PDB file of C-alpha atoms in Angstrom:
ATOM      1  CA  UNK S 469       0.000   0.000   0.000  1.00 45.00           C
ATOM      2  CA  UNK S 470       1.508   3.038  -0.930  1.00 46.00           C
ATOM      3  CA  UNK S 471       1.658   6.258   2.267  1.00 52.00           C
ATOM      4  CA  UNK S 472      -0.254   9.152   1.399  1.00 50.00           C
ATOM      5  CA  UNK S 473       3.276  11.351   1.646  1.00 54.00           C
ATOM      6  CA  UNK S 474       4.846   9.308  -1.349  1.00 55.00           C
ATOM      7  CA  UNK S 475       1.584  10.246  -3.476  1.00 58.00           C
ATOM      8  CA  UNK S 476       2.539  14.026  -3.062  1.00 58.00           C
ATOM      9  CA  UNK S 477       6.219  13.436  -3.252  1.00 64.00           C
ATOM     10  CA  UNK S 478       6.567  11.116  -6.062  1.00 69.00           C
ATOM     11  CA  UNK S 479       4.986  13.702  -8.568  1.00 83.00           C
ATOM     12  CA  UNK S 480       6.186  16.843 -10.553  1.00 91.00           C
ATOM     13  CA  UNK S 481       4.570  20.190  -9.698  1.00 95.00           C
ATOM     14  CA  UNK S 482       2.528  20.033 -13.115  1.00 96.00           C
ATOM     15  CA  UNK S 483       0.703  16.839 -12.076  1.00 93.00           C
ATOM     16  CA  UNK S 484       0.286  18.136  -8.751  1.00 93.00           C
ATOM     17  CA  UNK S 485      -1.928  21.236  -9.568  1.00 95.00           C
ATOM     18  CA  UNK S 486      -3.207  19.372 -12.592  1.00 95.00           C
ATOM     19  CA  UNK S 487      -4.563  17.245  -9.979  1.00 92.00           C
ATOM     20  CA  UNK S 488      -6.179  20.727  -8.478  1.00 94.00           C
ATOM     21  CA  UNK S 489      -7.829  21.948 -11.859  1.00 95.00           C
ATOM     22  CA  UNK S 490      -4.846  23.728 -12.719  1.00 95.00           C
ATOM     23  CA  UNK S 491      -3.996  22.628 -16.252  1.00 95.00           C
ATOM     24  CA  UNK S 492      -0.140  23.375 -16.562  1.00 96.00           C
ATOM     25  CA  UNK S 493       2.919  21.695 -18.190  1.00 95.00           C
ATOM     26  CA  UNK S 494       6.650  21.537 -16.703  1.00 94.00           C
ATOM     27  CA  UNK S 495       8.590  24.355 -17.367  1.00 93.00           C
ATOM     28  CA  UNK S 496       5.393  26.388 -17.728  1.00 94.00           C
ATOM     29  CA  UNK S 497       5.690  30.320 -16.300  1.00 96.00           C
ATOM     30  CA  UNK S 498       2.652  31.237 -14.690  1.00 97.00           C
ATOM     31  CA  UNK S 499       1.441  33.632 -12.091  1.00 96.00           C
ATOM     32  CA  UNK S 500       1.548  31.925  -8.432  1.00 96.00           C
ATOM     33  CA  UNK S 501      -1.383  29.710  -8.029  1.00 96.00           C
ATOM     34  CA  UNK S 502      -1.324  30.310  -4.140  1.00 95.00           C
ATOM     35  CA  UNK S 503      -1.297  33.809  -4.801  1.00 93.00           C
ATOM     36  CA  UNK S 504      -4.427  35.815  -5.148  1.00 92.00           C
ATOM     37  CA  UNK S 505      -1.935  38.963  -6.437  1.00 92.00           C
ATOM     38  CA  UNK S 506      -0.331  37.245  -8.628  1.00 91.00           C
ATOM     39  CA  UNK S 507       0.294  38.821 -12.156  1.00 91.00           C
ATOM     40  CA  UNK S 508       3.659  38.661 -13.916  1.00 92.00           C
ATOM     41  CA  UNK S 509       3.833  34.860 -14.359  1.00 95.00           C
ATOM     42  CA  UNK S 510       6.980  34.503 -12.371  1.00 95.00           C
ATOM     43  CA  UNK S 511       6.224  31.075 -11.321  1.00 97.00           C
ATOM     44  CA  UNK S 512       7.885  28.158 -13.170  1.00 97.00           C
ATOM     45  CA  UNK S 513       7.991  24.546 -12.494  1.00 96.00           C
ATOM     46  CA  UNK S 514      10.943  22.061 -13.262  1.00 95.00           C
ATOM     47  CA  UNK S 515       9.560  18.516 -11.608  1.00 94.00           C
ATOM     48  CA  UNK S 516       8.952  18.341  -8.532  1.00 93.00           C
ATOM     49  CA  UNK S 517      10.514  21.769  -7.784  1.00 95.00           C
ATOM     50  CA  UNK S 518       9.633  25.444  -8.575  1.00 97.00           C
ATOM     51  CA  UNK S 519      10.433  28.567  -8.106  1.00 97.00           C
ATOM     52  CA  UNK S 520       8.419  31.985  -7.531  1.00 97.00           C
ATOM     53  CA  UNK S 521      10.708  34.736  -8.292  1.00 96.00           C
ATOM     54  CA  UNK S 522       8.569  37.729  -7.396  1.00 95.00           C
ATOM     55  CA  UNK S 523       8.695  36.848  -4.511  1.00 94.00           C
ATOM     56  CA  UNK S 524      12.216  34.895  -3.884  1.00 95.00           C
ATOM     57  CA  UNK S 525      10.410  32.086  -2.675  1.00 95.00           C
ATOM     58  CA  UNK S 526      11.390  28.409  -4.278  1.00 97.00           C
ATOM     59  CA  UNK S 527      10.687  24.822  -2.834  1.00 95.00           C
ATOM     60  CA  UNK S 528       9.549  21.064  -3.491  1.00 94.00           C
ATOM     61  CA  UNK S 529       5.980  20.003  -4.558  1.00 94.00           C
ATOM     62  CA  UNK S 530       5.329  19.175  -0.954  1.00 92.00           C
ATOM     63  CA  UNK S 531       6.369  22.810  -0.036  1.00 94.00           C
ATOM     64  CA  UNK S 532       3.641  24.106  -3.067  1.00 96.00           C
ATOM     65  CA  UNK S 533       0.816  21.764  -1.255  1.00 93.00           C
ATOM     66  CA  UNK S 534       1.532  23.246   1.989  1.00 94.00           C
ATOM     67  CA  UNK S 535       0.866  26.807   0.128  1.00 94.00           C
ATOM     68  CA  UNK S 536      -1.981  26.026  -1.627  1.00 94.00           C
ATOM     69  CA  UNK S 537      -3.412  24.176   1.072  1.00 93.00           C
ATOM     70  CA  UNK S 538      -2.542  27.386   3.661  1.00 88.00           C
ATOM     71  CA  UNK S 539      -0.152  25.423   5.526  1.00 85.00           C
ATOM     72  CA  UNK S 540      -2.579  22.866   6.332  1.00 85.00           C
ATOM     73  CA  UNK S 541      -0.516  19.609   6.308  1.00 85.00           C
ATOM     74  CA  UNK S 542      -3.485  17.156   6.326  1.00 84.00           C
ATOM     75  CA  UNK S 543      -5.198  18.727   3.546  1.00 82.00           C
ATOM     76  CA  UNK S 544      -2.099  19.181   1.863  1.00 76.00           C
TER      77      UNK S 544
END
């Protein structure tokens, strides 16, 4: 039986927020989905890590769940 943790962390960030409605492909520049502000598509994805360079901010997929989910690690 796979954990619950390796679903998140044995995906790229595309499937991850394709998995949310988000349809994206890696290495995609797009505004921040877990920002309401966001508007200068700053945010790219390269597998299971991306980067948001408006704000500085950069992390792993599990990092991008914790965001979207509001740092809510059992949603996420």
């Amino acid at each position: 039986m796979q954990r619950m943790d390796d679903r998140v962390f044995d995906q790229d960030c595309a499937t991850y927020l394709k998995s949310l409605g988000i349809m994206v492909r890696d290495g995609d520049r797009i505004d921040a989905p877990y920002r309401a502000d966001a508007d200068s598509r700053s945010f790219t994805m390269n597998g299971p890590l991306w980067n948001d360079f408006a704000r500085g901010v950069a992390g792993n997929v599990w990092q991008l769940a914790l965001l979207m989910r509001h740092g809510d690690r059992k949603e996420a």
